[in-house]
Tab-separated table of C-alpha atoms in Angstrom:
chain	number	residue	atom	x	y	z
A	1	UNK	CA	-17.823	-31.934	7.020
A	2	UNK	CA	-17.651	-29.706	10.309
A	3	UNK	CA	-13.972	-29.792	10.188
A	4	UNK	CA	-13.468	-28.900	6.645
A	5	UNK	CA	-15.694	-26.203	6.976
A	6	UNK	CA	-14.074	-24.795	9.698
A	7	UNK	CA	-10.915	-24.857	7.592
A	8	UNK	CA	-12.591	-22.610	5.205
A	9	UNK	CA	-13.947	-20.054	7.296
A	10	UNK	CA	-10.075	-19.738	9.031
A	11	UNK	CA	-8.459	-19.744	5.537
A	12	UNK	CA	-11.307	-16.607	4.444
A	13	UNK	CA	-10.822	-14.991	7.919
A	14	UNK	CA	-7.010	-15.383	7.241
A	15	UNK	CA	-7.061	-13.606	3.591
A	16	UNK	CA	-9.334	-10.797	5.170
A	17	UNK	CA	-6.942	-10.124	7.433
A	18	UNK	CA	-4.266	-10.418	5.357
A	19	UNK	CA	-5.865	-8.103	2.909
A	20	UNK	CA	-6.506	-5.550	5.831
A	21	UNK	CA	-2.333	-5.726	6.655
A	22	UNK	CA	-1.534	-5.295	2.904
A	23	UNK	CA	-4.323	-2.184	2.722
A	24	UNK	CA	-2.545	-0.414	5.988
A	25	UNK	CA	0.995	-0.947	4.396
A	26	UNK	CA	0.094	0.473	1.347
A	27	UNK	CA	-1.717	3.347	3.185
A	28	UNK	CA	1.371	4.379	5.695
A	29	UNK	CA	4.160	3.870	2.907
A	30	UNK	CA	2.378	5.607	0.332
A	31	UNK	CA	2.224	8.610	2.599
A	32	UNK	CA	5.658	8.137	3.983
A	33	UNK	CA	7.935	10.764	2.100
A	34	UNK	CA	9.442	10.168	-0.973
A	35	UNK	CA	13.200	10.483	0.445
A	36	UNK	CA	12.366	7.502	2.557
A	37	UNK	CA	11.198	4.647	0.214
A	38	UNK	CA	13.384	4.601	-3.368
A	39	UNK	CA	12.411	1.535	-4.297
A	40	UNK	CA	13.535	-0.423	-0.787
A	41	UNK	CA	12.060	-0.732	2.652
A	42	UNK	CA	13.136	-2.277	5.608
A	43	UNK	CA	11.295	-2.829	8.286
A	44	UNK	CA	10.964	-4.804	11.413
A	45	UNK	CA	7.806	-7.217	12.399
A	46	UNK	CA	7.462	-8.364	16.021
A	47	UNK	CA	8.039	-12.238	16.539
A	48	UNK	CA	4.520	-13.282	16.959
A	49	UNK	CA	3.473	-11.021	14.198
A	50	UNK	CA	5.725	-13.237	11.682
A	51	UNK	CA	3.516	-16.421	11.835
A	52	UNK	CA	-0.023	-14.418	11.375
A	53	UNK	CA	1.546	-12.835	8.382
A	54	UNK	CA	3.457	-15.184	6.670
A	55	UNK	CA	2.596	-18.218	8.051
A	56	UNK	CA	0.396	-19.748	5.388
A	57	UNK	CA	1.006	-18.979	1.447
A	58	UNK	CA	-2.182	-17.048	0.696
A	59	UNK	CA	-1.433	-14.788	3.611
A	60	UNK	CA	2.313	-14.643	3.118
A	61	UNK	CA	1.123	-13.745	-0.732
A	62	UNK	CA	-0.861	-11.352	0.276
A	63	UNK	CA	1.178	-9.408	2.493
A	64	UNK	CA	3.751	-9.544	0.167
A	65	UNK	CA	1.545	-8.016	-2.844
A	66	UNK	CA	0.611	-5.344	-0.199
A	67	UNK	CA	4.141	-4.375	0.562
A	68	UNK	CA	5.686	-4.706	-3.142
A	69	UNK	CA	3.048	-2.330	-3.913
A	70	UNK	CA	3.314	0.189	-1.984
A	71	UNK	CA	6.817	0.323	-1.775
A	72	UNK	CA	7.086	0.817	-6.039
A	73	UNK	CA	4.125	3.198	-6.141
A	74	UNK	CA	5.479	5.491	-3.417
A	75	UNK	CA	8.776	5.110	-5.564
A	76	UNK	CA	7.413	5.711	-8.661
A	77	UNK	CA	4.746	8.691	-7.672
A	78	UNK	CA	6.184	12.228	-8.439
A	79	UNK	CA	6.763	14.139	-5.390
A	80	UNK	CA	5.570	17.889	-4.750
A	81	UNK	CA	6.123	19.766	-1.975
A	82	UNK	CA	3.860	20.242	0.655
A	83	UNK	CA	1.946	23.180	0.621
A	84	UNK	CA	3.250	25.404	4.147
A	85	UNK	CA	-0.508	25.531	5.256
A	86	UNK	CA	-0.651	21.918	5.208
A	87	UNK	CA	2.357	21.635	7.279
A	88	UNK	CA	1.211	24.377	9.991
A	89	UNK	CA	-1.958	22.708	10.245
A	90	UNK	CA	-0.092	19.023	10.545
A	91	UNK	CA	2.065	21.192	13.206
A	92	UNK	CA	-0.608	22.624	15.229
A	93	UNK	CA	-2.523	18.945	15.357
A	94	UNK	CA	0.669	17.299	16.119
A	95	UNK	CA	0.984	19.888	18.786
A	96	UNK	CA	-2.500	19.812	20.199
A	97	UNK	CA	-2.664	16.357	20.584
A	98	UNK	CA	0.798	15.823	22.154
A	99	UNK	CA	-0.350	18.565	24.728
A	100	UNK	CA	-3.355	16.484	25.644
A	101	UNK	CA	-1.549	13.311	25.487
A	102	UNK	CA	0.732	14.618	28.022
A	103	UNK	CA	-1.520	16.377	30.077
A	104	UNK	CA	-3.453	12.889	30.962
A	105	UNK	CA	-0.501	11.175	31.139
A	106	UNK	CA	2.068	12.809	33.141
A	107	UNK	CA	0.740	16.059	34.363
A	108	UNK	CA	-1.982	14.173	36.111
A	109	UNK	CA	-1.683	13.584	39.767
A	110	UNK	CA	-2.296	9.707	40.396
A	111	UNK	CA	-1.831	8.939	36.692
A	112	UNK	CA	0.942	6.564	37.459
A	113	UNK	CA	-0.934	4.941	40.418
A	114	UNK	CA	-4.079	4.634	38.644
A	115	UNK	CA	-2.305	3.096	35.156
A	116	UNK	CA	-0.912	0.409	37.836
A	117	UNK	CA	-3.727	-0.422	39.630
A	118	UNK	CA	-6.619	-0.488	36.281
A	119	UNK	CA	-4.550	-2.781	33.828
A	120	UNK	CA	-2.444	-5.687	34.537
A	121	UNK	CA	0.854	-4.048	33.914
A	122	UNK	CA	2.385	-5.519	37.376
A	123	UNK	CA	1.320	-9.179	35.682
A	124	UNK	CA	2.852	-8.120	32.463
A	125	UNK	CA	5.605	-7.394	33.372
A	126	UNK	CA	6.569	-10.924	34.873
A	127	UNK	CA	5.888	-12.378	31.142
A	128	UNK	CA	8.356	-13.189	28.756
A	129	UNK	CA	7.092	-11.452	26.094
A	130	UNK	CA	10.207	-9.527	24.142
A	131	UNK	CA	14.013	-9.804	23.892
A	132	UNK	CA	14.151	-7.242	26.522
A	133	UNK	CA	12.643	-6.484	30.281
A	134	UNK	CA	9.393	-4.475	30.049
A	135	UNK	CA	11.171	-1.516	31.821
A	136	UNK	CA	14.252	0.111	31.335
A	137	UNK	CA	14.830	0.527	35.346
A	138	UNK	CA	13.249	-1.300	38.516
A	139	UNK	CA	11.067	1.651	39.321
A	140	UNK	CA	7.275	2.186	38.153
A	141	UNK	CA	7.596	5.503	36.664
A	142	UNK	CA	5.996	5.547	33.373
A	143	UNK	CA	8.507	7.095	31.320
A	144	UNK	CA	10.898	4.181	31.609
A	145	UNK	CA	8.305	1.369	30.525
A	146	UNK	CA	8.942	-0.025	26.766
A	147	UNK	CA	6.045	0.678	24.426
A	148	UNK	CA	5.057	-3.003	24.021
A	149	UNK	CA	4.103	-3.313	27.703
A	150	UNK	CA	2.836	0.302	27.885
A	151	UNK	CA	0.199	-0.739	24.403
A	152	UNK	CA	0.026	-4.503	25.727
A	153	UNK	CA	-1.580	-3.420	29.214
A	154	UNK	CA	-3.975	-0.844	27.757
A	155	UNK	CA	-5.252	-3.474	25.076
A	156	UNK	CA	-5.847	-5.850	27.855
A	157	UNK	CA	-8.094	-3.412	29.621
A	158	UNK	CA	-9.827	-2.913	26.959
A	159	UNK	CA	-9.302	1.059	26.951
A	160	UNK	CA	-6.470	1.379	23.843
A	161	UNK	CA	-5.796	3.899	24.988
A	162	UNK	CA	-2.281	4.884	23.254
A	163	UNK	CA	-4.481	4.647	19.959
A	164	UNK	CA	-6.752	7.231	20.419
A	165	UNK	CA	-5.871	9.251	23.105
A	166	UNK	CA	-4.851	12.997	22.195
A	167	UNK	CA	-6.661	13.631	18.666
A	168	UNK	CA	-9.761	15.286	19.747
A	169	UNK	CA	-8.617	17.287	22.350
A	170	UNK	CA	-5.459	18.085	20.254
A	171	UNK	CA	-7.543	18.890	17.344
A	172	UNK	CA	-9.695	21.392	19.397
A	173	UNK	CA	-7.166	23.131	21.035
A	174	UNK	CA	-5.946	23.322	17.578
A	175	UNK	CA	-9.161	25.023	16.340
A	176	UNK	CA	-9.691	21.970	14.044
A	177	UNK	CA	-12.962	21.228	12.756
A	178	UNK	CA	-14.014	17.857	11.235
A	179	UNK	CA	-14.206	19.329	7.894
A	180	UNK	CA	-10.527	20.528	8.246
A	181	UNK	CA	-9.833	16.938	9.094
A	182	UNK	CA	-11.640	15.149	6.500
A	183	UNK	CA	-9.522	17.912	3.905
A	184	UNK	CA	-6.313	16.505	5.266
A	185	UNK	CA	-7.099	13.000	5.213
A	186	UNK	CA	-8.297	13.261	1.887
A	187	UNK	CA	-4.706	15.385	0.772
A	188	UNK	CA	-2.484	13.066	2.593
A	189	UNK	CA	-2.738	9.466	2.608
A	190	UNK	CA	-0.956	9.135	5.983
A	191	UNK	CA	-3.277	11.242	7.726
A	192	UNK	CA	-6.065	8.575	6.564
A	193	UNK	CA	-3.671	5.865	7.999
A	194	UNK	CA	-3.794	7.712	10.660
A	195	UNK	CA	-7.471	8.585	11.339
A	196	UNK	CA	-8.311	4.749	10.234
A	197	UNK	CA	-5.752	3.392	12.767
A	198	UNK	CA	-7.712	5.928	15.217
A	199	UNK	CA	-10.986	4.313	14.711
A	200	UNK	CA	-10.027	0.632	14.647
A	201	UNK	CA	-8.566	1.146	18.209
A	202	UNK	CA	-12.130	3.213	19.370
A	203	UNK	CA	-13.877	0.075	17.683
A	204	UNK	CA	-11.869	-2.581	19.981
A	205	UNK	CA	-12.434	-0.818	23.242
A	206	UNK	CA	-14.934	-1.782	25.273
A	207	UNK	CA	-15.549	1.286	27.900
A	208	UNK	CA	-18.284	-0.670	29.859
A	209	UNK	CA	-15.418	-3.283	30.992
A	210	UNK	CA	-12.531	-0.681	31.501
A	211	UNK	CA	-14.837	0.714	34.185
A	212	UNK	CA	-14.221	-2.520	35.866
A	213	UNK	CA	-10.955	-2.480	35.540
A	214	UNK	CA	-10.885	1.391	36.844
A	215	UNK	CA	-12.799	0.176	39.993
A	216	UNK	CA	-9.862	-1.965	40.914
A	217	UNK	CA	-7.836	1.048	42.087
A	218	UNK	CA	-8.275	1.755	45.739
A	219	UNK	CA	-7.935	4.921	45.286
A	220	UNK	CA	-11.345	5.913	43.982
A	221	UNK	CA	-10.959	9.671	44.927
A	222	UNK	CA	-8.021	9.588	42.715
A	223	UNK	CA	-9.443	7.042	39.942
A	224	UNK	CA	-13.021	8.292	39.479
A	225	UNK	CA	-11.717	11.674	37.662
A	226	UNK	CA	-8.975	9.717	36.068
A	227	UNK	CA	-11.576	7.582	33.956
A	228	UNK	CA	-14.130	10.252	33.508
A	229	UNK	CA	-11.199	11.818	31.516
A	230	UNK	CA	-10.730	9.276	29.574
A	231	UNK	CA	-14.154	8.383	29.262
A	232	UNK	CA	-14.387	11.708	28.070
A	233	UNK	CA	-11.662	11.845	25.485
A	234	UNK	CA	-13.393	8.575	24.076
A	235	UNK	CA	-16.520	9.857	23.860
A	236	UNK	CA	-15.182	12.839	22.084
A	237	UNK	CA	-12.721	10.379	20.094
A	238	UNK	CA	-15.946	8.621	18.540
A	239	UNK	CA	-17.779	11.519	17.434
A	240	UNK	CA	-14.735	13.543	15.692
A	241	UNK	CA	-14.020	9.738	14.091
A	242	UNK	CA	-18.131	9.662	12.866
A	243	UNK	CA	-17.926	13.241	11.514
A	244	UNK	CA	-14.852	13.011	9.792
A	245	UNK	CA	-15.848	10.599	7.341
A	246	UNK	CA	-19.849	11.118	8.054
A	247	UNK	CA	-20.417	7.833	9.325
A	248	UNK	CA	-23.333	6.852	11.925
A	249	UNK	CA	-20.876	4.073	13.614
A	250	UNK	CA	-17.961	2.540	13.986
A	251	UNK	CA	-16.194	0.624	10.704
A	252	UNK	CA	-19.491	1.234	9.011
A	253	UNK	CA	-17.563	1.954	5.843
A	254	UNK	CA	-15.774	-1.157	6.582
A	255	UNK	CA	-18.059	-4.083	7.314
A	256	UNK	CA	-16.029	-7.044	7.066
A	257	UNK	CA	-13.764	-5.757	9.580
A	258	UNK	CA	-16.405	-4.780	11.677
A	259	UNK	CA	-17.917	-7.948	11.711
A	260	UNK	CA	-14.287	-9.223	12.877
A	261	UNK	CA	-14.050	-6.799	15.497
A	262	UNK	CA	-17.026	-8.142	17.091
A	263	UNK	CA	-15.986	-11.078	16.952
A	264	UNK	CA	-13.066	-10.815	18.658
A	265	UNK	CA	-15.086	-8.347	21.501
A	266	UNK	CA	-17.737	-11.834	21.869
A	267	UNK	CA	-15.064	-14.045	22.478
A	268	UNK	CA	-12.586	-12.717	24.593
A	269	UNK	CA	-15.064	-10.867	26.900
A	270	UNK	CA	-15.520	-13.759	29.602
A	271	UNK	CA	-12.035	-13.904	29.646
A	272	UNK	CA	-11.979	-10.221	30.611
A	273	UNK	CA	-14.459	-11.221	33.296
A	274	UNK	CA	-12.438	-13.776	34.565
A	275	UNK	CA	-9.140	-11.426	34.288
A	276	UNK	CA	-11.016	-9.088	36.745
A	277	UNK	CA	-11.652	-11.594	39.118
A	278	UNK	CA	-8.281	-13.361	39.371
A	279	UNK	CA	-6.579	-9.180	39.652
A	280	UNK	CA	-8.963	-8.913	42.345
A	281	UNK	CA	-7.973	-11.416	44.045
A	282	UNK	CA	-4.455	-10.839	43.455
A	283	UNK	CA	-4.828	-6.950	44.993
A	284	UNK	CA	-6.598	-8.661	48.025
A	285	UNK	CA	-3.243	-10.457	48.578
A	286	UNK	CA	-3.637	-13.965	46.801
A	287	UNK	CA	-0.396	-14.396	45.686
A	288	UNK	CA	-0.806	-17.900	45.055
A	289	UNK	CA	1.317	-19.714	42.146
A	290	UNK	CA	-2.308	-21.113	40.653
A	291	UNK	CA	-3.831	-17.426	40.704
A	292	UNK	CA	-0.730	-15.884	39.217
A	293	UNK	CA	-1.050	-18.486	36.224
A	294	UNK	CA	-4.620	-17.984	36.103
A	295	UNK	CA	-4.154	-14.673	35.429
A	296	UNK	CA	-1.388	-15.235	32.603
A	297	UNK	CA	-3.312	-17.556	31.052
A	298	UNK	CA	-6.027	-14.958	30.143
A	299	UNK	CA	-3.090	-12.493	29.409
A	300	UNK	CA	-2.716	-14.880	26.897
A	301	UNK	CA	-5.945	-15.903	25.403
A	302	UNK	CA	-7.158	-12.155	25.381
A	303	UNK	CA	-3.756	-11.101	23.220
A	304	UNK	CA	-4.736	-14.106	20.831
A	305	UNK	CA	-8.214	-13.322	20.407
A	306	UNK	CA	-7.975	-9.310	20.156
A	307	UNK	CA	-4.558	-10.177	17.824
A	308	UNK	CA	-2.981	-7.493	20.252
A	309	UNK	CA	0.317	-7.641	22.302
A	310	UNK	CA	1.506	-4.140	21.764
């Protein structure tokens, strides 16, 4: 029946999922260096990543299997040292893209403003969501915002952008080409962890609605070059990502997750919608109790669907 059906196609979307964890585990510890896995790991997962990864046996199983095998392959793998061009070239990248990174973020004027006014930070950070207050002090300076808050209200924008943002830029002002890239990610297997983390976040953003949420700021003289720049960097983001591996989309290489991915984007799009109009509201001075759970209430149901909280 409908029911049982429905079971199936949760318990298939489950082991996809749980077969796209145990594939990203394996990736990032078999790069990790050999001094830091001997045959243990430890590791911490955030609470409400527990139940999607362990909370039903094939999943748990899965996960497991991913992490067992990773973990006694980067063990057992012999180690040889990096070649010193690889590690200038993973020094200049690392350099380029902090520099951009950096340059948006801080050495912007009206960065701060506009990251407050475009995302839903200022709703965030009235949720309960971690052991510990979203900032580390009462003031809005960005610097002393947690990372889960800092990811969470980027996600919920639909922008992502502490996924993506920095890599092309970096890698030009390094001089890197695509081909360079593609080398790397083929020598180290964190660099493809890397790259394919990269892409998943360009494939989740959704730049038409983050333009919505950039035209809440008030400030448009300030905002308008703000998102261009980001725009921009996205734009720029998605073709290095396509060249790279020679692709002619996003997750091409990687239907099933693709499929996913747009699945999630269908259903938690009127949400966004409705997020926009309830922040709206709220920066037109409805500070009502009903429009303040409105608004946490797609906080919610956006995290579930785009399996995102930072």
């Amino acid at each position: 029946d409908d029911a049982e059906l429905a079971g199936r196609l949760l318990a298939i979307g489950g082991e996809r999922r749980a077969q796209r964890a145990a594939r990203r585990q394996f990736l990032q510890q078999h790069g990790d260096p050999g001094v830091l896995v001997q045959g243990r790991l430890r590791m911490t997962e955030q609470g409400e990543m527990i139940f999607r990864r362990f909370g039903d046996q094939p999943t748990a199983r899965r996960n497991l299997e991913g992490l067992t095998a990773a973990v006694l392959t980067a063990t057992a793998r012999p180690r040889e040292p990096v070649p010193a061009k690889a590690v200038e070239a993973m020094d200049a990248l690392a350099a380029g893209a902090f520099a951009n990174y950096r340059a948006l973020v801080y050495d912007t004027p009206g960065f701060e403003d506009f990251f407050w006014s475009a995302t839903p930070i200022a709703e965030i950070v009235t949720l309960n969501i971690g052991s510990r207050p979203a900032s580390r002090t009462k003031s809005r300076r960005i610097e002393d915002l947690r990372a889960i808050p800092w990811v969470f209200s980027w996600s919920q924008a639909r922008i992502m952008l502490p996924g993506w943002y920095g890599l092309a830029g970096g890698a030009q002002r390094a001089g890197f080409e695509p081909a360079r890239l593609a080398e790397l990610a083929a020598e180290f297997d964190i660099v493809e962890a890397l790259l394919s983390n990269m892409e998943l976040a360009l494939a989740q953003s959704d730049m038409t609605l983050a333009a919505r949420y950039a035209a809440l700021c008030e400030d448009r003289a300030s905002a308008d070059p703000i998102f261009e720049d980001i725009r921009r960097e996205h734009d720029a983001a998605v073709e290095l990502a396509l060249a790279i591996r020679g692709g002619t989309r996003l997750l091409d290489d990687r239907p099933d997750l693709a499929e996913s991915v747009a699945l999630a984007a269908g259903s938690v799009r009127p949400l966004n919608h409705l997020q926009l109009e309830l922040l709206s509201r709220r920066r037109k001075g409805d500070d009502s109790e009903e429009t303040r759970l409105a608004i946490q209430l797609t906080v919610t149901g956006i995290a579930a669907g785009l399996r995102n909280t930072g």
